[in-house]
Short mmCIF file of C-alpha atoms in Angstrom, two decimals:
data_model
loop_
_atom_site.label_atom_id
_atom_site.label_comp_id
_atom_site.label_asym_id
_atom_site.label_seq_id
_atom_site.Cartn_x
_atom_site.Cartn_y
_atom_site.Cartn_z
CA MET A 1 3.37 -20.11 5.81
CA SER A 2 0.64 -17.59 5.14
CA PHE A 3 2.90 -15.90 2.52
CA ARG A 4 3.28 -19.00 0.54
CA ARG A 5 -0.36 -19.88 0.69
CA ASP A 6 -1.31 -16.33 -0.33
CA PHE A 7 0.71 -16.64 -3.45
CA LYS A 8 0.92 -20.32 -4.25
CA CYS A 9 -0.71 -20.03 -7.54
CA GLY A 10 2.33 -17.97 -8.67
CA LYS A 11 0.17 -14.68 -9.15
CA TRP A 12 1.54 -11.62 -7.39
CA PRO A 13 0.01 -8.05 -6.70
CA PHE A 14 -0.86 -6.00 -9.63
CA GLY A 15 -0.24 -8.51 -12.38
CA GLY A 16 3.04 -10.30 -11.38
CA GLN A 17 3.52 -13.74 -12.46
CA GLY A 18 6.06 -16.44 -11.38
CA GLY A 19 7.85 -18.47 -8.83
CA PRO A 20 8.75 -16.81 -5.44
CA ASP A 21 12.60 -16.79 -6.15
CA ASP A 22 11.81 -15.45 -9.74
CA VAL A 23 13.17 -12.01 -10.39
CA PRO A 24 10.63 -9.96 -12.35
CA SER A 25 11.91 -7.35 -14.84
CA PRO A 26 9.85 -4.73 -16.47
CA THR A 27 8.44 -4.83 -20.11
CA GLY A 28 9.55 -2.53 -22.70
CA ALA A 29 13.03 -1.62 -23.70
CA ALA A 30 12.82 1.78 -22.36
CA CYS A 31 11.37 0.83 -18.83
CA LEU A 32 14.15 -1.84 -18.75
CA LYS A 33 16.85 0.71 -19.34
CA ILE A 34 15.25 3.19 -16.65
CA SER A 35 15.36 0.31 -14.11
CA GLU A 36 18.99 -0.17 -14.88
CA ILE A 37 20.09 3.45 -14.41
CA LEU A 38 18.14 3.71 -11.40
CA ALA A 39 19.92 0.67 -9.87
CA SER A 40 23.06 2.93 -9.60
CA ALA A 41 21.17 5.92 -8.10
CA ASP A 42 21.86 5.19 -4.53
CA GLU A 43 25.77 5.50 -4.88
CA HIS A 44 26.15 7.21 -8.21
CA ALA A 45 23.31 9.73 -8.61
CA GLY A 46 25.61 12.84 -8.71
CA GLU A 47 23.55 15.90 -8.12
CA TYR A 48 24.21 18.73 -10.29
CA SER A 49 24.01 21.58 -7.65
CA PHE A 50 22.67 21.48 -3.97
CA GLY A 51 23.00 23.39 -0.84
CA GLY A 52 21.38 24.75 2.37
CA LEU A 53 22.09 25.15 6.02
CA ALA A 54 25.68 24.14 6.85
CA GLN A 55 24.60 22.21 10.02
CA THR A 56 28.15 20.74 10.61
CA LEU A 57 29.70 24.21 10.72
CA PRO A 58 29.92 26.39 13.79
CA VAL A 59 28.10 29.76 13.66
CA VAL A 60 31.42 31.56 14.47
CA PRO A 61 34.33 30.60 12.20
CA GLY A 62 36.91 32.44 14.17
CA LEU A 63 37.90 34.59 10.80
CA PHE A 64 41.21 36.16 10.96
CA VAL A 65 42.88 38.28 8.25
CA ASN A 66 46.59 39.00 8.27
CA ASN A 67 47.18 42.66 9.13
CA VAL A 68 43.55 43.24 9.71
CA GLY A 69 42.85 41.09 12.94
CA SER A 70 39.74 39.05 13.76
CA ILE A 71 36.49 39.82 11.58
CA PRO A 72 33.27 39.44 13.65
CA LEU A 73 30.30 38.27 11.65
CA PRO A 74 27.77 39.06 10.24
CA LEU A 75 29.99 41.61 8.57
CA ALA A 76 29.44 45.08 9.55
CA PRO A 77 30.22 48.18 7.39
CA ASP A 78 33.24 49.41 9.53
CA HIS A 79 34.85 45.72 9.33
CA ALA A 80 33.77 45.39 5.62
CA GLU A 81 35.63 48.75 4.78
CA LYS A 82 38.89 47.35 6.58
CA LEU A 83 38.76 43.91 4.63
CA ILE A 84 38.13 45.69 1.38
CA ALA A 85 41.25 47.81 2.00
CA LYS A 86 43.33 44.65 2.42
CA CYS A 87 41.49 42.89 -0.61
CA ALA A 88 42.34 43.23 -4.43
CA LYS A 89 39.71 43.44 -6.90
CA SER A 90 38.29 40.39 -8.70
CA PRO A 91 39.33 39.76 -12.13
CA PHE A 92 37.60 37.37 -14.58
CA GLY A 93 38.86 35.23 -17.47
CA HIS A 94 37.88 35.77 -20.93
CA ASN A 95 39.33 34.01 -24.00
CA MET A 96 42.58 32.96 -21.84
CA ASP A 97 42.92 36.59 -20.74
CA THR A 98 42.59 37.72 -17.20
CA LYS A 99 40.30 41.15 -17.29
CA MET A 100 38.93 43.73 -14.92
CA ASP A 101 35.52 44.85 -15.59
CA GLU A 102 32.99 45.76 -13.03
CA SER A 103 29.96 45.74 -15.47
CA VAL A 104 30.80 41.86 -15.47
CA ARG A 105 32.27 41.25 -12.18
CA LYS A 106 32.35 43.57 -9.10
CA SER A 107 33.77 42.10 -5.76
CA TRP A 108 36.96 41.75 -3.89
CA GLN A 109 39.26 38.89 -3.03
CA LEU A 110 41.94 37.70 -0.56
CA GLU A 111 44.40 34.92 -1.28
CA PRO A 112 43.81 31.93 1.18
CA ASP A 113 47.29 32.37 2.78
CA GLN A 114 45.93 35.78 4.23
CA VAL A 115 43.07 33.99 5.75
CA GLU A 116 42.74 31.93 9.00
CA LEU A 117 39.45 30.11 10.29
CA ARG A 118 40.65 29.79 13.99
CA ASN A 119 37.55 28.08 15.37
CA PRO A 120 38.94 24.37 15.80
CA LEU A 121 35.29 23.11 15.09
CA TRP A 122 35.47 24.68 11.80
CA GLN A 123 37.86 22.30 10.28
CA ILE A 124 36.10 19.29 12.06
CA GLY A 125 32.76 20.64 10.24
CA MET A 126 34.14 21.11 7.15
CA GLU A 127 35.72 17.56 7.06
CA LYS A 128 32.04 16.30 8.01
CA LEU A 129 30.55 18.47 5.27
CA THR A 130 32.94 17.36 2.56
CA GLU A 131 31.75 13.60 3.35
CA THR A 132 28.21 14.81 2.69
CA ILE A 133 29.02 16.52 -0.60
CA ALA A 134 31.07 13.45 -1.71
CA THR A 135 28.01 11.41 -1.11
CA ARG A 136 25.78 13.90 -3.07
CA LEU A 137 28.07 14.16 -5.82
CA GLY A 138 28.00 10.52 -6.43
CA TYR A 139 31.64 9.81 -4.80
CA LYS A 140 30.46 8.12 -1.70
CA GLY A 141 33.26 6.81 0.27
CA VAL A 142 35.84 8.79 -1.61
CA PRO A 143 38.03 11.00 0.63
CA LEU A 144 37.65 14.34 -1.28
CA ASN A 145 39.90 17.26 -0.79
CA CYS A 146 38.33 20.63 0.05
CA VAL A 147 40.84 23.43 -0.60
CA LEU A 148 40.24 27.02 0.14
CA TYR A 149 40.45 29.07 -3.06
CA LYS A 150 39.58 32.64 -2.16
CA LEU A 151 37.72 34.73 0.42
CA LEU A 152 35.45 37.13 -1.63
CA VAL A 153 33.58 40.21 -0.41
CA TYR A 154 30.63 41.93 -2.25
CA GLY A 155 29.30 45.22 -1.36
CA GLU A 156 26.21 46.85 -2.45
CA GLY A 157 26.10 46.62 -6.41
CA GLY A 158 28.34 43.80 -6.27
CA HIS A 159 27.71 40.69 -8.72
CA PHE A 160 29.12 38.31 -11.24
CA LEU A 161 27.55 37.62 -14.58
CA LYS A 162 27.02 34.21 -15.87
CA HIS A 163 30.25 32.41 -16.19
CA GLN A 164 32.15 28.78 -15.84
CA ASP A 165 34.88 28.26 -13.38
CA THR A 166 38.29 27.13 -14.52
CA GLU A 167 39.93 23.94 -12.95
CA LYS A 168 42.00 25.72 -10.20
CA GLU A 169 43.45 22.71 -9.00
CA ASP A 170 44.39 18.97 -10.17
CA GLY A 171 41.27 16.74 -9.92
CA MET A 172 38.83 19.33 -9.35
CA ILE A 173 35.29 18.39 -9.84
CA ALA A 174 33.18 21.00 -8.01
CA THR A 175 32.91 24.27 -6.25
CA LEU A 176 31.80 24.84 -2.95
CA VAL A 177 30.73 28.25 -1.63
CA VAL A 178 30.30 28.87 2.29
CA GLN A 179 28.48 31.81 3.43
CA PRO A 180 29.31 32.80 7.14
CA PRO A 181 26.07 34.53 9.00
CA SER A 182 25.29 37.52 6.96
CA THR A 183 22.56 40.26 6.90
CA HIS A 184 22.98 41.45 3.17
CA GLU A 185 19.93 41.50 0.85
CA GLY A 186 20.25 40.08 -2.86
CA GLY A 187 23.15 38.07 -3.97
CA ASP A 188 21.48 34.89 -4.77
CA LEU A 189 23.63 32.25 -6.30
CA ILE A 190 22.15 30.95 -9.83
CA VAL A 191 23.19 27.57 -11.23
CA TYR A 192 22.39 27.15 -14.84
CA ARG A 193 21.88 23.95 -16.86
CA ASN A 194 21.55 23.81 -20.64
CA GLY A 195 20.99 27.33 -20.56
CA GLN A 196 18.16 27.07 -18.13
CA VAL A 197 17.99 27.93 -14.40
CA GLU A 198 18.56 24.60 -12.49
CA HIS A 199 18.96 26.00 -8.96
CA ARG A 200 18.71 29.19 -7.03
CA HIS A 201 20.95 29.29 -3.90
CA ASP A 202 19.78 32.03 -1.44
CA PHE A 203 21.81 31.25 1.51
CA GLY A 204 19.02 31.22 4.09
CA LYS A 205 17.48 34.58 3.16
CA ALA A 206 14.08 33.31 2.35
CA ASP A 207 13.79 31.41 5.69
CA ALA A 208 15.40 34.39 7.76
CA THR A 209 18.37 31.84 8.78
CA ALA A 210 21.02 33.80 6.75
CA ALA A 211 22.13 36.13 9.70
CA TYR A 212 22.39 33.25 12.26
CA PHE A 213 23.97 30.23 10.59
CA PRO A 214 26.30 29.34 7.77
CA HIS A 215 24.86 28.21 4.60
CA TYR A 216 26.60 26.41 1.59
CA ALA A 217 26.05 25.86 -2.08
CA VAL A 218 28.00 23.42 -4.31
CA HIS A 219 27.97 23.02 -8.11
CA TYR A 220 30.09 21.22 -10.55
CA SER A 221 32.99 23.00 -11.53
CA ASP A 222 32.03 23.34 -15.12
CA ALA A 223 28.48 24.59 -14.39
CA GLU A 224 27.53 28.06 -15.73
CA HIS A 225 26.41 30.27 -12.62
CA ALA A 226 26.05 33.93 -11.76
CA LEU A 227 25.98 35.99 -8.61
CA GLU A 228 23.04 38.44 -8.71
CA GLU A 229 23.60 41.80 -7.44
CA VAL A 230 23.75 42.73 -3.73
CA THR A 231 21.16 45.27 -3.21
CA LYS A 232 22.15 46.07 0.32
CA GLY A 233 24.88 45.43 3.00
CA TYR A 234 28.05 43.36 2.47
CA CYS A 235 28.41 39.65 1.64
CA LEU A 236 31.32 37.48 2.72
CA ALA A 237 31.88 34.17 0.90
CA LEU A 238 34.57 31.58 1.42
CA VAL A 239 35.04 29.57 -2.10
CA TYR A 240 36.60 26.08 -2.01
CA SER A 241 37.57 23.83 -4.80
CA ILE A 242 36.39 20.15 -4.43
CA CYS A 243 39.04 17.81 -5.75
CA LEU A 244 39.45 14.05 -6.06
CA PRO A 245 42.73 12.85 -4.18
CA GLU A 246 45.58 11.95 -6.94
CA SER A 247 44.83 8.14 -6.54
CA LYS A 248 41.14 8.70 -7.44
CA TYR A 249 41.54 10.77 -10.52
CA HIS A 250 40.36 8.12 -12.63
CA LEU A 251 36.93 8.12 -11.12
CA LYS A 252 36.38 11.63 -12.50
CA ARG A 253 33.11 11.58 -14.78
CA ASP A 254 31.79 13.57 -17.72
CA GLN A 255 30.10 16.21 -15.61
CA ASN A 256 27.92 17.11 -18.59
CA MET A 257 26.40 13.61 -18.59
CA THR A 258 25.07 13.00 -15.08
CA MET A 259 22.74 10.25 -14.43
CA SER A 260 19.68 12.44 -14.74
CA ASP A 261 20.88 13.30 -18.27
CA GLU A 262 21.32 9.62 -19.24
CA LEU A 263 17.81 9.09 -17.83
CA ALA A 264 16.19 12.05 -19.61
CA ASN A 265 17.63 10.62 -23.06
CA VAL A 266 15.49 7.47 -22.33
CA ILE A 267 12.55 9.27 -21.34
CA LYS A 268 12.70 11.05 -24.46
CA GLY A 269 12.71 7.99 -26.40
CA MET A 270 9.79 6.27 -24.80
CA GLY A 271 7.05 5.01 -27.17
CA PRO A 272 3.44 4.07 -26.81
CA ASP A 273 4.36 0.74 -25.59
CA ASN A 274 6.71 1.89 -22.90
CA ASP A 275 4.62 4.81 -21.43
CA SER A 276 3.97 3.67 -17.69
CA PHE A 277 5.81 2.16 -14.87
CA ALA A 278 5.86 1.72 -11.26
CA LEU A 279 8.94 2.21 -8.76
CA LEU A 280 8.30 0.32 -5.24
CA LEU A 281 9.86 2.27 -2.46
CA SER A 282 12.08 0.46 -0.23
CA HIS A 283 11.23 2.20 3.16
CA GLU A 284 8.11 2.36 5.17
CA TYR A 285 6.34 5.75 5.27
CA THR A 286 3.23 6.89 7.17
CA LYS A 287 0.26 8.55 5.90
CA LYS A 288 1.14 11.66 7.74
CA SER A 289 4.77 11.94 6.59
CA ILE A 290 3.56 11.42 2.79
CA GLY A 291 0.73 13.77 3.18
CA GLU A 292 2.83 16.47 4.65
CA LEU A 293 6.01 16.26 2.59
CA GLY A 294 5.23 14.20 -0.35
CA THR A 295 8.56 12.92 -2.05
CA ASP A 296 10.54 15.20 0.43
CA ALA A 297 9.82 12.62 2.96
CA LEU A 298 11.50 9.85 1.05
CA LYS A 299 14.77 8.34 2.56
CA GLY A 300 18.07 6.68 1.49
CA VAL A 301 17.76 4.99 -1.72
CA ASP A 302 14.09 6.03 -2.36
CA GLY A 303 15.03 9.63 -2.21
CA ALA A 304 18.20 9.16 -4.53
CA ARG A 305 16.23 7.32 -7.14
CA VAL A 306 13.13 9.56 -7.14
CA ARG A 307 15.28 12.76 -6.95
CA VAL A 308 17.11 11.68 -10.20
CA LEU A 309 13.84 10.69 -11.84
CA GLU A 310 12.44 14.14 -11.03
CA GLU A 311 15.59 15.80 -12.25
CA ALA A 312 15.41 13.75 -15.50
CA ASN A 313 11.78 14.75 -16.05
CA ASN A 314 12.53 18.37 -15.73
CA LEU A 315 15.13 18.02 -18.76
CA VAL A 316 12.79 16.56 -21.18
CA PRO A 317 10.27 18.64 -23.62
CA SER A 318 6.88 18.91 -22.37
CA ASP A 319 5.33 16.70 -24.78
CA LYS A 320 7.62 13.85 -23.70
CA LYS A 321 7.44 14.58 -19.93
CA LEU A 322 5.94 11.96 -17.31
CA ARG A 323 3.40 12.54 -14.82
CA LEU A 324 4.43 11.31 -11.34
CA PHE A 325 2.24 10.14 -8.46
CA LEU A 326 2.80 8.78 -5.13
CA VAL A 327 0.65 5.61 -4.42
CA LYS A 328 0.14 3.25 -1.67
CA LEU A 329 -0.35 -0.25 -3.02
CA VAL A 330 -2.40 -2.38 -0.75
CA VAL A 331 -3.33 -6.02 -1.09
CA LYS A 332 -5.83 -7.73 1.40
CA VAL A 333 -5.95 -11.55 1.46
CA VAL A 334 -8.43 -13.33 3.59
CA ALA A 335 -8.40 -17.24 4.06
CA ALA A 336 -11.05 -19.22 5.80
CA LEU A 337 -10.61 -22.68 7.48
CA SER A 338 -12.34 -25.57 5.56
CA GLU A 339 -12.49 -29.24 6.04
CA GLU A 340 -9.60 -29.37 3.42
CA GLY A 341 -7.61 -26.86 5.34
CA TRP A 342 -7.04 -23.07 4.87
CA ARG A 343 -8.66 -21.62 1.64
CA GLU A 344 -8.62 -18.18 0.00
CA TYR A 345 -11.87 -16.47 0.73
CA SER A 346 -11.43 -13.08 -0.77
CA ARG A 347 -8.54 -10.99 -2.31
CA LYS A 348 -8.57 -7.40 -3.08
CA GLN A 349 -6.26 -4.38 -4.18
CA VAL A 350 -6.35 -0.75 -3.29
CA LEU A 351 -4.49 2.18 -4.63
CA HIS A 352 -4.21 5.29 -2.58
CA TRP A 353 -3.03 8.25 -4.65
CA TYR A 354 -1.07 11.32 -3.91
CA THR A 355 0.51 14.00 -5.81
CA THR A 356 4.30 14.23 -5.39
CA THR A 357 3.81 17.38 -2.96
CA GLY A 358 1.50 15.07 -0.73
CA ALA A 359 -1.92 16.13 -1.87
CA THR A 360 -4.49 13.27 -1.59
CA LEU A 361 -6.20 12.39 -4.61
CA GLY A 362 -8.30 9.55 -3.31
CA SER A 363 -8.29 5.67 -3.59
CA TRP A 364 -9.52 3.18 -6.14
CA ASP A 365 -10.61 -0.16 -5.13
CA ASP A 366 -9.31 -2.85 -7.65
CA LYS A 367 -12.03 -5.47 -6.88
CA MET A 368 -11.68 -7.26 -10.05
CA LEU A 369 -7.87 -7.58 -9.67
CA SER A 370 -7.82 -6.23 -13.22
CA ARG A 371 -5.07 -3.52 -12.72
CA LYS A 372 -1.50 -4.64 -13.69
CA LEU A 373 1.61 -2.31 -13.27
CA ASN A 374 4.77 -2.33 -14.92
CA PHE A 375 7.14 -2.74 -12.06
CA LEU A 376 10.68 -1.51 -12.49
CA ASN A 377 13.16 -3.63 -10.40
CA PRO A 378 16.36 -1.82 -9.83
CA GLY A 379 17.07 -3.77 -6.65
CA HIS A 380 16.98 -7.31 -8.56
CA GLU A 381 14.62 -8.62 -5.85
CA SER A 382 12.61 -11.78 -6.26
CA PHE A 383 9.09 -11.69 -5.70
CA LEU A 384 9.34 -13.16 -2.25
CA GLN A 385 11.53 -10.27 -1.65
CA VAL A 386 9.35 -7.78 -3.06
CA TRP A 387 6.47 -8.67 -1.02
CA GLN A 388 7.04 -11.08 1.85
CA PRO A 389 8.47 -8.28 4.42
CA TYR A 390 5.66 -6.07 3.73
CA GLY A 391 2.71 -8.46 4.98
CA VAL A 392 1.22 -7.92 8.47
CA PRO A 393 -0.88 -11.30 9.39
CA GLU A 394 -3.99 -11.10 11.70
CA ASP A 395 -6.00 -13.87 13.10
CA VAL A 396 -9.49 -13.02 13.39
CA TYR A 397 -12.83 -14.77 13.71
CA SER A 398 -16.03 -14.50 11.37
CA ASP A 399 -19.47 -13.65 12.94
CA SER A 400 -20.35 -17.34 13.06
CA GLY A 401 -17.07 -17.80 15.06
CA GLU A 402 -14.85 -19.26 12.31
CA PRO A 403 -11.32 -18.52 12.32
CA ILE A 404 -10.24 -16.46 9.68
CA LYS A 405 -6.58 -15.26 8.57
CA ARG A 406 -6.32 -12.04 7.19
CA THR A 407 -2.89 -10.57 5.80
CA LYS A 408 -2.27 -7.28 4.62
CA TYR A 409 0.40 -6.49 2.31
CA SER A 410 1.16 -2.52 1.59
CA ARG A 411 4.12 -0.68 -0.17
CA PHE A 412 4.34 2.97 -1.49
CA ALA A 413 5.33 3.42 -4.96
CA ILE A 414 6.06 5.99 -7.50
CA ILE A 415 3.57 5.41 -10.74
CA ALA A 416 4.46 7.22 -14.00
CA TRP A 417 3.13 7.45 -17.31
CA SER A 418 3.41 9.79 -20.24
CA ALA A 419 1.84 13.23 -19.53
CA ALA A 420 0.68 13.00 -23.22
CA ARG A 421 -1.52 9.99 -22.54
CA HIS A 422 -2.54 11.18 -18.89
CA LEU A 423 -6.30 11.31 -19.39
CA GLU A 424 -6.33 8.18 -21.17
CA ASN A 425 -4.29 6.39 -18.43
CA VAL A 426 -6.35 7.77 -15.44
CA GLY A 427 -9.57 6.94 -17.27
CA ALA A 428 -8.39 3.32 -17.61
CA LEU A 429 -7.93 3.31 -13.80
CA VAL A 430 -10.18 5.30 -11.72
CA SER A 431 -13.36 6.93 -11.09
CA ALA A 432 -14.86 10.20 -12.64
CA GLU A 433 -14.28 11.76 -9.47
CA PHE A 434 -10.59 11.03 -9.55
CA LEU A 435 -10.24 11.76 -13.18
CA ALA A 436 -11.69 15.26 -12.36
CA ALA A 437 -9.03 15.70 -9.44
CA VAL A 438 -5.87 14.99 -11.52
CA ALA A 439 -7.04 16.57 -14.53
CA PRO A 440 -4.84 19.28 -16.17
CA GLN A 441 -5.50 22.83 -14.77
#
């Protein structure tokens, strides 16, 4: 009953108004559109490029090449030379022609029918990895096909200038590059978007895991990408085509208009009346996890929504960018027992501010309950659903021995506003000390 008592007047934390079953919406056409787009982010975000440690794959793939035999990894010079002797030089496409020019591309390749991966755990691991890829590309639950296209070998000086892949299989939507354990230097995969570097995949070199574990990278099939020059050693890569099954071809999307692109277009059009919003996070987080990891600590739907929001923000011009903060919203309601029953004794709101990397910016105590937040509502939740599960009641006693009911409601949120009006927004919110902490450097 404490929840109904705490909000019986229809006034909700940080400016919300309505009945318990009312479903609030943000004000402003742009914020409403952002909320609608983020409603799909849990299942349809579609990351442009991603990768990292291939945890589902065995360290030893059991690589076997026809007429060469087993190839131990990391690739040693003597085995690399034997493998290269079996390979053909890699061509590249230009104006519908196939050309050979080592100033553009220098590598060797083998057709898939010449290659076997004999470790039975490799195929099992690839199936699990493909499920992960499907989810992150925005095709959760769709049984994508992962087809080996080529085995590539890059030696010292090997590279491939910026280019786009052709559609090698029907229904192809993305390219997967798997690099088994390797000790080479250089050879990062660079993925571009709108002419700018979007992702750099180093396949474990930065954290010194490249020699001990397989790594992977995924990008949309029509994304521009390049392989930087290998400066030392030999690099072996397995290139796969990620394809929709024939029965799902209708699901293929315009890869040039991802969710982050759509969101970026809305952010670009935000005017002075739509320049701030708050996105409540669905999961609970500790001060420790937020402080150590920032937005990297976010799970599930929270991670999907914030990731696409950050991606979109990176795509807009500097004068249209948003400033994003992680904020813990706290509401404390205290009720005391009177002759008429329980009555509200006090209420206060507190905002604990963090950067998106987790640095603490301090707290602001909204004693006058004056701060109103423009909440997005991508989950279409009612006021009751938004706040009731996050309340923790506590029965205590006053100094005079009278019973007191105290309830604390707390949720983390992302608060965003126009970078162009950053100081104006901060100045309306917080102390001079906080203002100094978040001022642009």
